[in-house]
mmCIF file of C-alpha atoms in Angstrom:
data_model
loop_
_atom_site.group_PDB
_atom_site.id
_atom_site.type_symbol
_atom_site.label_atom_id
_atom_site.label_comp_id
_atom_site.label_asym_id
_atom_site.label_seq_id
_atom_site.Cartn_x
_atom_site.Cartn_y
_atom_site.Cartn_z
ATOM 1 C CA MET A 1 237.339 -125.682 121.977
ATOM 2 C CA HIS A 2 238.569 -127.938 125.598
ATOM 3 C CA THR A 3 242.246 -125.642 125.027
ATOM 4 C CA GLN A 4 239.665 -122.095 125.219
ATOM 5 C CA ILE A 5 237.836 -123.805 128.554
ATOM 6 C CA LEU A 6 241.383 -124.642 130.204
ATOM 7 C CA ALA A 7 242.141 -120.680 129.705
ATOM 8 C CA THR A 8 239.961 -119.124 131.214
ATOM 9 C CA GLU A 9 239.461 -121.952 134.392
ATOM 10 C CA ALA A 10 243.209 -120.101 134.052
ATOM 11 C CA ARG A 11 242.366 -116.685 133.554
ATOM 12 C CA PRO A 12 239.551 -116.051 135.048
ATOM 13 C CA THR A 13 237.207 -112.657 134.322
ATOM 14 C CA PRO A 14 237.512 -109.669 137.593
ATOM 15 C CA ARG A 15 233.762 -111.207 137.329
ATOM 16 C CA GLU A 16 233.703 -114.393 137.375
ATOM 17 C CA PHE A 17 236.135 -113.781 140.387
ATOM 18 C CA GLY A 18 233.916 -111.326 142.862
ATOM 19 C CA VAL A 19 236.203 -107.554 141.795
ATOM 20 C CA GLY A 20 234.313 -105.124 142.677
ATOM 21 C CA ALA A 21 233.647 -102.763 145.471
ATOM 22 C CA ARG A 22 231.015 -100.715 147.478
ATOM 23 C CA VAL A 23 231.423 -97.090 148.775
ATOM 24 C CA THR A 24 228.986 -94.888 150.689
ATOM 25 C CA LEU A 25 229.487 -91.819 149.804
ATOM 26 C CA ALA A 26 227.378 -88.426 152.564
ATOM 27 C CA VAL A 27 227.155 -84.922 151.437
ATOM 28 C CA MET A 28 227.495 -82.662 154.294
ATOM 29 C CA SER A 29 224.698 -80.080 152.647
ATOM 30 C CA SER A 30 220.607 -79.984 152.543
ATOM 31 C CA ASP A 31 221.071 -80.250 149.483
ATOM 32 C CA TYR A 32 222.850 -83.385 149.714
ATOM 33 C CA ILE A 33 220.741 -85.467 147.164
ATOM 34 C CA GLU A 34 220.775 -83.756 144.033
ATOM 35 C CA ILE A 35 224.701 -83.874 144.020
ATOM 36 C CA ILE A 36 225.144 -87.133 145.336
ATOM 37 C CA LEU A 37 222.217 -88.147 141.717
ATOM 38 C CA GLY A 38 224.455 -85.475 140.093
ATOM 39 C CA ALA A 39 227.867 -87.196 141.200
ATOM 40 C CA LEU A 40 226.374 -90.499 140.088
ATOM 41 C CA ALA A 41 224.806 -88.856 136.337
ATOM 42 C CA GLU A 42 228.801 -87.359 135.422
ATOM 43 C CA THR A 43 230.777 -90.520 136.041
ATOM 44 C CA ASP A 44 231.857 -91.955 133.347
ATOM 45 C CA ALA A 45 230.383 -95.928 134.445
ATOM 46 C CA THR A 46 231.948 -97.427 130.995
ATOM 47 C CA GLY A 47 232.956 -100.517 131.150
ATOM 48 C CA LEU A 48 230.521 -101.328 134.525
ATOM 49 C CA GLU A 49 228.023 -102.452 136.765
ATOM 50 C CA ILE A 50 226.787 -100.078 139.135
ATOM 51 C CA GLU A 51 223.928 -100.535 141.634
ATOM 52 C CA THR A 52 223.153 -98.339 144.234
ATOM 53 C CA ASP A 53 220.464 -99.370 147.425
ATOM 54 C CA ASP A 54 219.585 -97.390 150.232
ATOM 55 C CA VAL A 55 223.481 -97.794 151.871
ATOM 56 C CA SER A 56 226.580 -97.581 149.581
ATOM 57 C CA THR A 57 226.667 -98.129 144.974
ATOM 58 C CA TRP A 58 228.288 -101.897 144.128
ATOM 59 C CA ILE A 59 230.000 -101.183 141.650
ATOM 60 C CA ALA A 60 231.975 -104.240 139.288
ATOM 61 C CA GLY A 61 234.031 -104.576 137.133
ATOM 62 C CA ASP A 62 238.359 -104.431 136.185
ATOM 63 C CA GLU A 63 240.178 -102.896 139.247
ATOM 64 C CA GLN A 64 241.224 -100.023 136.634
ATOM 65 C CA ARG A 65 237.998 -98.139 136.456
ATOM 66 C CA ILE A 66 236.521 -99.705 139.321
ATOM 67 C CA THR A 67 238.800 -96.911 140.760
ATOM 68 C CA GLU A 68 238.780 -94.442 138.113
ATOM 69 C CA TYR A 69 235.500 -93.928 138.804
ATOM 70 C CA LEU A 70 235.240 -93.885 142.762
ATOM 71 C CA ALA A 71 238.180 -91.518 142.653
ATOM 72 C CA GLU A 72 235.844 -88.801 139.511
ATOM 73 C CA LEU A 73 232.473 -89.768 141.901
ATOM 74 C CA ILE A 74 234.338 -88.973 145.296
ATOM 75 C CA ALA A 75 235.762 -86.243 143.868
ATOM 76 C CA ALA A 76 232.671 -84.596 141.537
ATOM 77 C CA ALA A 77 231.406 -84.563 144.713
ATOM 78 C CA SER A 78 233.334 -82.553 146.874
ATOM 79 C CA ARG A 79 234.081 -80.333 143.566
ATOM 80 C CA GLY A 80 231.131 -77.730 144.681
ATOM 81 C CA GLY A 81 232.919 -78.009 148.653
ATOM 82 C CA GLU A 82 230.770 -79.494 150.647
ATOM 83 C CA HIS A 83 232.710 -81.557 153.241
ATOM 84 C CA VAL A 84 232.224 -85.087 152.193
ATOM 85 C CA THR A 85 233.163 -88.464 153.317
ATOM 86 C CA ALA A 86 233.251 -92.053 151.556
ATOM 87 C CA SER A 87 234.145 -95.055 153.051
ATOM 88 C CA VAL A 88 235.040 -97.085 150.139
ATOM 89 C CA LEU A 89 235.614 -101.806 150.826
ATOM 90 C CA PHE A 90 236.806 -102.894 147.350
ATOM 91 C CA SER A 91 236.831 -106.889 147.407
ATOM 92 C CA ARG A 92 238.260 -109.325 146.051
ATOM 93 C CA GLY A 93 237.798 -113.338 145.132
ATOM 94 C CA CYS A 94 235.026 -114.284 146.420
ATOM 95 C CA PRO A 95 232.382 -115.184 143.856
ATOM 96 C CA GLY A 96 230.118 -116.768 145.506
ATOM 97 C CA GLU A 97 229.592 -113.877 148.139
ATOM 98 C CA ILE A 98 228.714 -114.243 151.083
ATOM 99 C CA SER A 99 230.372 -118.174 150.926
ATOM 100 C CA CYS A 100 233.328 -117.548 149.196
ATOM 101 C CA GLU A 101 234.019 -121.016 147.279
ATOM 102 C CA LEU A 102 236.990 -120.850 144.662
ATOM 103 C CA PRO A 103 237.106 -123.560 142.002
ATOM 104 C CA PRO A 104 240.128 -125.405 142.397
ATOM 105 C CA GLY A 105 243.728 -124.099 141.754
ATOM 106 C CA ARG A 106 242.211 -120.670 140.787
ATOM 107 C CA THR A 107 244.369 -118.889 143.617
ATOM 108 C CA ALA A 108 244.635 -116.163 142.975
ATOM 109 C CA LEU A 109 244.219 -113.412 140.142
ATOM 110 C CA VAL A 110 246.983 -111.508 138.832
ATOM 111 C CA SER A 111 246.437 -107.597 137.373
ATOM 112 C CA GLU A 112 248.449 -104.862 136.696
ATOM 113 C CA VAL A 113 248.357 -102.018 139.827
ATOM 114 C CA PRO A 114 245.436 -98.979 138.713
ATOM 115 C CA THR A 115 246.811 -95.623 137.623
ATOM 116 C CA VAL A 116 244.492 -93.188 137.306
ATOM 117 C CA PRO A 117 244.716 -89.578 136.800
ATOM 118 C CA PRO A 118 244.531 -86.666 138.869
ATOM 119 C CA THR A 119 241.338 -85.163 140.861
ATOM 120 C CA GLY A 120 242.769 -81.647 142.015
ATOM 121 C CA VAL A 121 240.064 -82.944 145.294
ATOM 122 C CA THR A 122 242.454 -83.025 148.402
ATOM 123 C CA ALA A 123 241.290 -85.459 150.335
ATOM 124 C CA SER A 124 242.385 -86.901 153.848
ATOM 125 C CA ALA A 125 241.491 -91.292 154.841
ATOM 126 C CA GLN A 126 242.225 -93.726 156.766
ATOM 127 C CA TRP A 127 242.931 -97.093 154.916
ATOM 128 C CA ALA A 128 242.579 -100.726 156.733
ATOM 129 C CA LEU A 129 244.094 -103.884 153.950
ATOM 130 C CA TYR A 130 243.178 -107.164 154.703
ATOM 131 C CA PRO A 131 244.962 -109.641 153.307
ATOM 132 C CA LEU A 132 242.184 -113.096 154.615
ATOM 133 C CA ASP A 133 242.751 -116.918 153.506
ATOM 134 C CA ASN A 134 246.709 -118.024 153.531
ATOM 135 C CA GLN A 135 246.839 -120.497 151.208
ATOM 136 C CA GLY A 136 249.745 -118.578 148.901
ATOM 137 C CA SER A 137 250.526 -119.201 145.412
ATOM 138 C CA PRO A 138 253.708 -120.957 143.873
ATOM 139 C CA GLY A 139 256.776 -119.959 145.179
ATOM 140 C CA ARG A 140 254.964 -116.984 147.428
ATOM 141 C CA GLU A 141 253.892 -118.067 150.624
ATOM 142 C CA ALA A 142 250.564 -115.560 151.363
ATOM 143 C CA ASP A 143 252.054 -114.004 154.533
ATOM 144 C CA HIS A 144 249.179 -110.836 156.282
ATOM 145 C CA MET A 145 252.038 -109.031 157.145
ATOM 146 C CA ARG A 146 254.352 -109.003 154.420
ATOM 147 C CA ASP A 147 251.685 -107.316 152.252
ATOM 148 C CA ILE A 148 250.371 -105.189 154.354
ATOM 149 C CA TYR A 149 254.452 -103.662 155.030
ATOM 150 C CA GLU A 150 254.563 -104.008 150.976
ATOM 151 C CA ALA A 151 251.402 -101.990 150.611
ATOM 152 C CA ILE A 152 252.725 -99.336 153.426
ATOM 153 C CA ASP A 153 255.609 -99.112 151.431
ATOM 154 C CA ARG A 154 253.673 -98.039 148.768
ATOM 155 C CA ALA A 155 252.245 -95.798 150.207
ATOM 156 C CA LYS A 156 255.507 -94.036 151.493
ATOM 157 C CA ALA A 157 256.881 -94.125 148.108
ATOM 158 C CA ASN A 158 253.675 -92.050 146.386
ATOM 159 C CA GLY A 159 254.256 -89.781 149.617
ATOM 160 C CA SER A 160 250.693 -90.748 150.668
ATOM 161 C CA TYR A 161 251.317 -91.858 153.644
ATOM 162 C CA VAL A 162 250.900 -89.317 156.534
ATOM 163 C CA ARG A 163 251.587 -91.863 160.193
ATOM 164 C CA SER A 164 249.752 -95.291 161.367
ATOM 165 C CA ASP A 165 246.857 -95.007 164.408
ATOM 166 C CA HIS A 166 244.669 -97.325 165.565
ATOM 167 C CA TYR A 167 243.914 -100.363 163.353
ATOM 168 C CA VAL A 168 244.785 -97.984 160.559
ATOM 169 C CA THR A 169 247.191 -96.608 157.860
ATOM 170 C CA ARG A 170 246.513 -92.540 157.920
ATOM 171 C CA LEU A 171 247.399 -91.518 154.406
ATOM 172 C CA SER A 172 246.746 -88.050 152.297
ATOM 173 C CA GLY A 173 246.357 -85.962 148.613
ATOM 174 C CA ASP A 174 244.787 -86.189 145.685
ATOM 175 C CA VAL A 175 241.872 -88.064 145.898
ATOM 176 C CA ALA A 176 243.360 -90.126 142.795
ATOM 177 C CA THR A 177 246.785 -91.446 145.127
ATOM 178 C CA ILE A 178 244.896 -92.154 148.164
ATOM 179 C CA LEU A 179 242.526 -94.484 145.793
ATOM 180 C CA GLU A 180 246.047 -95.629 143.964
ATOM 181 C CA THR A 181 247.513 -97.050 147.115
ATOM 182 C CA VAL A 182 244.548 -98.440 148.076
ATOM 183 C CA ALA A 183 243.630 -99.975 145.320
ATOM 184 C CA GLY A 184 247.008 -101.235 144.305
ATOM 185 C CA GLY A 185 247.992 -102.869 148.119
ATOM 186 C CA TRP A 186 244.236 -105.307 146.876
ATOM 187 C CA VAL A 187 246.114 -105.995 144.392
ATOM 188 C CA LEU A 188 249.950 -106.381 145.465
ATOM 189 C CA ALA A 189 248.432 -108.214 148.162
ATOM 190 C CA GLY A 190 245.554 -110.581 145.810
ATOM 191 C CA ARG A 191 248.799 -112.089 143.755
ATOM 192 C CA THR A 192 249.375 -114.173 146.493
ATOM 193 C CA VAL A 193 245.959 -114.247 148.435
ATOM 194 C CA ALA A 194 242.490 -115.402 146.764
ATOM 195 C CA HIS A 195 240.344 -112.737 149.205
ATOM 196 C CA VAL A 196 241.215 -109.474 149.669
ATOM 197 C CA THR A 197 239.469 -107.090 150.717
ATOM 198 C CA THR A 198 240.204 -103.552 151.413
ATOM 199 C CA HIS A 199 238.260 -100.295 153.711
ATOM 200 C CA VAL A 200 239.051 -96.662 153.104
ATOM 201 C CA THR A 201 237.338 -93.612 154.994
ATOM 202 C CA LEU A 202 238.346 -90.266 152.596
ATOM 203 C CA ALA A 203 237.257 -86.790 154.108
ATOM 204 C CA VAL A 204 237.226 -84.065 152.009
ATOM 205 C CA ASN A 205 237.251 -79.967 152.305
ATOM 206 C CA SER A 206 236.439 -81.777 156.734
ATOM 207 C CA PRO A 207 235.518 -78.874 158.969
ATOM 208 C CA SER A 208 238.306 -79.051 161.308
ATOM 209 C CA GLY A 209 240.415 -78.750 158.003
ATOM 210 C CA VAL A 210 243.195 -81.777 156.695
ATOM 211 C CA VAL A 211 245.167 -83.410 160.246
ATOM 212 C CA ARG A 212 248.415 -85.157 159.605
ATOM 213 C CA MET B 1 253.803 -111.180 193.073
ATOM 214 C CA HIS B 2 254.352 -113.345 190.476
ATOM 215 C CA THR B 3 251.362 -114.752 190.038
ATOM 216 C CA GLN B 4 249.400 -111.272 190.241
ATOM 217 C CA ILE B 5 251.944 -110.922 186.988
ATOM 218 C CA LEU B 6 251.313 -113.834 185.567
ATOM 219 C CA ALA B 7 247.719 -113.828 186.001
ATOM 220 C CA THR B 8 247.913 -110.425 183.926
ATOM 221 C CA GLU B 9 249.351 -111.394 181.200
ATOM 222 C CA ALA B 10 247.163 -114.636 180.475
ATOM 223 C CA ARG B 11 244.125 -111.765 180.173
ATOM 224 C CA PRO B 12 245.510 -108.122 179.785
ATOM 225 C CA THR B 13 242.935 -105.465 179.464
ATOM 226 C CA PRO B 14 240.704 -104.227 176.469
ATOM 227 C CA ARG B 15 242.605 -102.058 175.892
ATOM 228 C CA GLU B 16 245.832 -104.015 176.149
ATOM 229 C CA PHE B 17 245.097 -107.046 174.028
ATOM 230 C CA GLY B 18 244.147 -103.783 171.082
ATOM 231 C CA VAL B 19 240.221 -103.413 171.997
ATOM 232 C CA GLY B 20 238.938 -100.811 170.400
ATOM 233 C CA ALA B 21 236.579 -98.669 167.729
ATOM 234 C CA ARG B 22 236.309 -96.138 164.749
ATOM 235 C CA VAL B 23 233.486 -94.219 163.600
ATOM 236 C CA THR B 24 232.688 -92.297 160.738
ATOM 237 C CA LEU B 25 229.529 -89.832 160.749
ATOM 238 C CA ALA B 26 227.737 -88.680 158.333
ATOM 239 C CA VAL B 27 224.652 -86.275 159.033
ATOM 240 C CA MET B 28 223.617 -86.051 155.390
ATOM 241 C CA SER B 29 222.302 -81.700 156.330
ATOM 242 C CA SER B 30 223.625 -78.260 156.671
ATOM 243 C CA ASP B 31 223.106 -78.183 159.825
ATOM 244 C CA TYR B 32 225.712 -81.093 160.567
ATOM 245 C CA ILE B 33 228.177 -79.657 162.765
ATOM 246 C CA GLU B 34 225.750 -78.987 165.839
ATOM 247 C CA ILE B 35 223.994 -82.478 165.568
ATOM 248 C CA ILE B 36 227.438 -84.871 165.308
ATOM 249 C CA LEU B 37 228.690 -82.591 167.417
ATOM 250 C CA GLY B 38 224.841 -82.235 169.795
ATOM 251 C CA ALA B 39 225.772 -86.177 169.815
ATOM 252 C CA LEU B 40 228.865 -86.626 170.861
ATOM 253 C CA ALA B 41 228.150 -84.016 173.885
ATOM 254 C CA GLU B 42 225.053 -86.076 174.965
ATOM 255 C CA THR B 43 226.452 -89.972 174.316
ATOM 256 C CA ASP B 44 227.328 -90.769 178.520
ATOM 257 C CA ALA B 45 231.453 -91.802 177.357
ATOM 258 C CA THR B 46 231.355 -92.844 181.021
ATOM 259 C CA GLY B 47 234.045 -95.893 180.923
ATOM 260 C CA LEU B 48 235.189 -95.236 176.924
ATOM 261 C CA GLU B 49 238.143 -93.120 175.617
ATOM 262 C CA ILE B 50 237.892 -91.253 173.130
ATOM 263 C CA GLU B 51 239.305 -88.733 170.669
ATOM 264 C CA THR B 52 237.731 -86.759 167.268
ATOM 265 C CA ASP B 53 240.043 -86.464 164.261
ATOM 266 C CA ASP B 54 239.060 -85.601 160.710
ATOM 267 C CA VAL B 55 238.470 -88.814 159.194
ATOM 268 C CA SER B 56 236.830 -90.753 162.909
ATOM 269 C CA THR B 57 235.443 -90.425 166.054
ATOM 270 C CA TRP B 58 238.419 -93.852 168.073
ATOM 271 C CA ILE B 59 236.485 -94.992 170.197
ATOM 272 C CA ALA B 60 238.422 -97.275 172.864
ATOM 273 C CA GLY B 61 237.742 -99.449 176.128
ATOM 274 C CA ASP B 62 235.216 -102.418 177.049
ATOM 275 C CA GLU B 63 233.920 -104.235 173.881
ATOM 276 C CA GLN B 64 230.187 -103.696 175.581
ATOM 277 C CA ARG B 65 231.014 -100.058 176.241
ATOM 278 C CA ILE B 66 232.066 -99.690 172.772
ATOM 279 C CA THR B 67 228.861 -101.367 171.497
ATOM 280 C CA GLU B 68 226.045 -98.837 173.583
ATOM 281 C CA TYR B 69 228.371 -95.803 172.745
ATOM 282 C CA LEU B 70 228.718 -96.481 169.892
ATOM 283 C CA ALA B 71 223.796 -97.431 169.138
ATOM 284 C CA GLU B 72 223.779 -94.022 171.501
ATOM 285 C CA LEU B 73 225.729 -91.522 168.981
ATOM 286 C CA ILE B 74 224.057 -93.497 165.872
ATOM 287 C CA ALA B 75 220.782 -92.843 167.686
ATOM 288 C CA ALA B 76 221.445 -89.318 169.459
ATOM 289 C CA ALA B 77 223.207 -87.716 165.986
ATOM 290 C CA SER B 78 219.499 -89.831 163.825
ATOM 291 C CA ARG B 79 216.981 -87.943 165.768
ATOM 292 C CA GLY B 80 216.413 -84.703 163.803
ATOM 293 C CA GLY B 81 215.090 -86.757 161.284
ATOM 294 C CA GLU B 82 218.069 -85.861 159.350
ATOM 295 C CA HIS B 83 219.817 -88.917 156.848
ATOM 296 C CA VAL B 84 222.933 -89.931 158.150
ATOM 297 C CA THR B 85 225.644 -92.355 157.453
ATOM 298 C CA ALA B 86 227.524 -94.312 159.942
ATOM 299 C CA SER B 87 230.952 -96.328 159.486
ATOM 300 C CA VAL B 88 232.090 -98.488 161.790
ATOM 301 C CA LEU B 89 235.243 -100.803 162.710
ATOM 302 C CA PHE B 90 236.060 -102.487 165.924
ATOM 303 C CA SER B 91 238.932 -104.417 166.122
ATOM 304 C CA ARG B 92 240.451 -106.306 168.519
ATOM 305 C CA GLY B 93 244.139 -107.566 168.680
ATOM 306 C CA CYS B 94 245.675 -105.462 167.366
ATOM 307 C CA PRO B 95 247.964 -103.088 170.549
ATOM 308 C CA GLY B 96 250.241 -102.399 168.226
ATOM 309 C CA GLU B 97 248.527 -100.997 165.577
ATOM 310 C CA ILE B 98 249.738 -101.961 162.511
ATOM 311 C CA SER B 99 252.544 -104.171 163.464
ATOM 312 C CA CYS B 100 250.285 -106.104 164.554
ATOM 313 C CA GLU B 101 252.843 -107.771 168.058
ATOM 314 C CA LEU B 102 251.192 -109.595 170.336
ATOM 315 C CA PRO B 103 252.845 -111.272 172.827
ATOM 316 C CA PRO B 104 253.680 -115.110 172.648
ATOM 317 C CA GLY B 105 251.227 -117.198 173.678
ATOM 318 C CA ARG B 106 248.601 -114.416 174.099
ATOM 319 C CA THR B 107 246.021 -116.053 170.736
ATOM 320 C CA ALA B 108 242.391 -114.349 171.922
ATOM 321 C CA LEU B 109 240.460 -113.214 174.609
ATOM 322 C CA VAL B 110 237.084 -114.417 175.857
ATOM 323 C CA SER B 111 235.210 -111.204 176.110
ATOM 324 C CA GLU B 112 230.616 -110.827 177.739
ATOM 325 C CA VAL B 113 228.932 -110.360 173.769
ATOM 326 C CA PRO B 114 227.412 -107.644 174.344
ATOM 327 C CA THR B 115 223.645 -105.878 175.389
ATOM 328 C CA VAL B 116 222.136 -103.458 174.307
ATOM 329 C CA PRO B 117 218.928 -101.635 174.849
ATOM 330 C CA PRO B 118 217.422 -100.477 172.094
ATOM 331 C CA THR B 119 217.753 -96.831 171.191
ATOM 332 C CA GLY B 120 214.083 -96.188 169.202
ATOM 333 C CA VAL B 121 215.763 -95.254 166.042
ATOM 334 C CA THR B 122 216.009 -97.991 162.850
ATOM 335 C CA ALA B 123 217.993 -98.580 159.907
ATOM 336 C CA SER B 124 219.583 -100.175 157.550
ATOM 337 C CA ALA B 125 223.636 -101.678 157.347
ATOM 338 C CA GLN B 126 226.068 -103.435 155.439
ATOM 339 C CA TRP B 127 228.598 -105.960 157.679
ATOM 340 C CA ALA B 128 231.601 -107.462 156.879
ATOM 341 C CA LEU B 129 233.847 -109.882 159.108
ATOM 342 C CA TYR B 130 237.079 -110.683 159.275
ATOM 343 C CA PRO B 131 238.708 -112.854 161.584
ATOM 344 C CA LEU B 132 242.402 -112.152 159.604
ATOM 345 C CA ASP B 133 244.704 -114.771 162.266
ATOM 346 C CA ASN B 134 244.799 -119.173 161.293
ATOM 347 C CA GLN B 135 246.561 -119.125 165.120
ATOM 348 C CA GLY B 136 243.435 -120.665 167.212
ATOM 349 C CA SER B 137 243.057 -121.757 171.201
ATOM 350 C CA PRO B 138 244.156 -125.428 172.292
ATOM 351 C CA GLY B 139 240.537 -127.192 171.784
ATOM 352 C CA ARG B 140 239.447 -125.541 168.377
ATOM 353 C CA GLU B 141 241.125 -124.262 165.072
ATOM 354 C CA ALA B 142 241.097 -120.826 163.840
ATOM 355 C CA ASP B 143 238.772 -121.035 161.091
ATOM 356 C CA HIS B 144 237.679 -118.051 159.280
ATOM 357 C CA MET B 145 234.084 -119.210 157.793
ATOM 358 C CA ARG B 146 232.905 -120.621 160.460
ATOM 359 C CA ASP B 147 233.250 -117.890 162.393
ATOM 360 C CA ILE B 148 231.590 -115.833 159.656
ATOM 361 C CA TYR B 149 228.310 -118.829 159.886
ATOM 362 C CA GLU B 150 227.726 -118.553 163.455
ATOM 363 C CA ALA B 151 227.880 -114.828 163.021
ATOM 364 C CA ILE B 152 225.497 -114.841 160.261
ATOM 365 C CA ASP B 153 223.895 -117.237 162.582
ATOM 366 C CA ARG B 154 223.264 -115.342 164.780
ATOM 367 C CA ALA B 155 222.130 -112.374 162.793
ATOM 368 C CA LYS B 156 219.038 -114.982 161.632
ATOM 369 C CA ALA B 157 218.387 -115.515 165.508
ATOM 370 C CA ASN B 158 217.284 -111.995 166.524
ATOM 371 C CA GLY B 159 215.415 -111.073 163.622
ATOM 372 C CA SER B 160 219.094 -108.743 161.934
ATOM 373 C CA TYR B 161 219.421 -110.634 159.611
ATOM 374 C CA VAL B 162 218.031 -109.775 155.786
ATOM 375 C CA ARG B 163 220.436 -111.396 153.155
ATOM 376 C CA SER B 164 223.658 -111.388 152.367
ATOM 377 C CA ASP B 165 224.523 -109.620 149.096
ATOM 378 C CA HIS B 166 227.552 -108.734 146.896
ATOM 379 C CA TYR B 167 231.404 -108.867 149.816
ATOM 380 C CA VAL B 168 229.009 -108.743 153.001
ATOM 381 C CA THR B 169 225.681 -109.229 154.421
ATOM 382 C CA ARG B 170 222.394 -106.504 155.209
ATOM 383 C CA LEU B 171 221.267 -105.668 157.880
ATOM 384 C CA SER B 172 218.119 -104.307 158.922
ATOM 385 C CA GLY B 173 216.183 -103.071 162.523
ATOM 386 C CA ASP B 174 217.052 -101.135 165.681
ATOM 387 C CA VAL B 175 220.919 -99.241 165.759
ATOM 388 C CA ALA B 176 221.103 -101.322 168.970
ATOM 389 C CA THR B 177 220.445 -104.410 167.384
ATOM 390 C CA ILE B 178 222.395 -103.961 164.326
ATOM 391 C CA LEU B 179 225.198 -102.765 166.054
ATOM 392 C CA GLU B 180 224.377 -106.615 168.851
ATOM 393 C CA THR B 181 224.754 -108.682 166.166
ATOM 394 C CA VAL B 182 228.087 -107.678 164.309
ATOM 395 C CA ALA B 183 230.110 -107.000 168.093
ATOM 396 C CA GLY B 184 228.543 -110.181 168.723
ATOM 397 C CA GLY B 185 229.708 -111.607 165.835
ATOM 398 C CA TRP B 186 233.216 -109.971 165.849
ATOM 399 C CA VAL B 187 233.174 -111.125 169.883
ATOM 400 C CA LEU B 188 233.094 -114.893 169.236
ATOM 401 C CA ALA B 189 235.351 -114.484 166.248
ATOM 402 C CA GLY B 190 237.841 -113.236 168.949
ATOM 403 C CA ARG B 191 237.185 -116.306 171.451
ATOM 404 C CA THR B 192 239.336 -118.112 169.234
ATOM 405 C CA VAL B 193 241.286 -115.540 166.296
ATOM 406 C CA ALA B 194 243.828 -112.777 168.727
ATOM 407 C CA HIS B 195 243.326 -110.599 165.418
ATOM 408 C CA VAL B 196 239.311 -109.565 164.178
ATOM 409 C CA THR B 197 238.060 -106.622 162.412
ATOM 410 C CA THR B 198 235.233 -105.979 161.641
ATOM 411 C CA HIS B 199 233.561 -103.267 158.732
ATOM 412 C CA VAL B 200 229.661 -102.299 159.196
ATOM 413 C CA THR B 201 227.791 -99.394 157.292
ATOM 414 C CA LEU B 202 224.172 -98.589 158.651
ATOM 415 C CA ALA B 203 222.357 -96.174 157.469
ATOM 416 C CA VAL B 204 219.132 -94.198 159.046
ATOM 417 C CA ASN B 205 216.228 -91.760 157.609
ATOM 418 C CA SER B 206 217.872 -92.973 153.436
ATOM 419 C CA PRO B 207 215.312 -90.486 151.503
ATOM 420 C CA SER B 208 215.178 -94.082 149.862
ATOM 421 C CA GLY B 209 213.308 -96.052 152.591
ATOM 422 C CA VAL B 210 214.112 -99.387 153.909
ATOM 423 C CA VAL B 211 215.504 -101.339 150.912
ATOM 424 C CA ARG B 212 215.091 -105.971 151.862
#
């Protein structure tokens, strides 16, 4: 019994660790209500806690399911051909929300990098990654610029990297590949830094075409 | 001459210091192109550098003008009564963009807190503030939670604070007051921390009404 408690303390669940996301999905069409509600209804929410308010939809669960869900949701809203933008925030390590108090000794949560099947929907995106504390973990000091460069190298390796721009990295490709890049950077930085957030804005079916 | 160079080094311009913003403006209407282009055309861009791409509009200049511009732009796009969302990123201290290299000794840029006249347009918003390094400045150590709590106290004082939520603080009120809160937190944290970003998503004319 005591052992079990210790094991739980050593590896909190994603929910206990504050793993989750928010997405603001915008559809540039007068039919936006049906398109957004339709996309929310048809996207598989197994294993997730989901709550929609007037600004965004909150999604909590493990990193793999959250990333799959977001890819499916954004693709579903875009398949009718309307111009769609999605602003996504992933967060980890802030279970007490704004107060951000982690139990002592819990400096980071090691998770698997999410992999998502292609959606067939292509987007342009602008991405920023924020490792927010400097605690580090045994054997590896936290270093936010190192984590960011590693995340960008992964984006170059999977082909989603386009270029750096003011305050963001520009990505393009399948919505799934873009979200793999973003969630992957977030999970990898989160292996040494407890509190990590990342923001990405995706644009699908832009009337100005894909800018590279 | 030598003195002049030193003075410049001690107080870089906002542009040299990487002060700027990005906004993704979404109008939930089939007339979105004219509404967005109309709002961009009618908003006074004096003193600003502005560039629109397929994902967002980039705005560089001083904090006061950037904040005024954003309030006017979002209000202009919303006055026809359509549902509008705006995802805004403010950034400072990263003039070399992703490489974030500040000249030695430039740990922070002290700027005035922006004030913006009311627009008459009301929004709900979700806000996050990210002071990104731990250098601090003489006499005051950087402490990202202290800066965040101070920013929230300001939001309570000006009436825009609603409550904390998962990963964000919920704000509501005139678009101008919301942006004053957000830009104010960003500028104040930026007095001791060189690299500070803040993200806010505003929703205007939401069909679900204002959720508090």
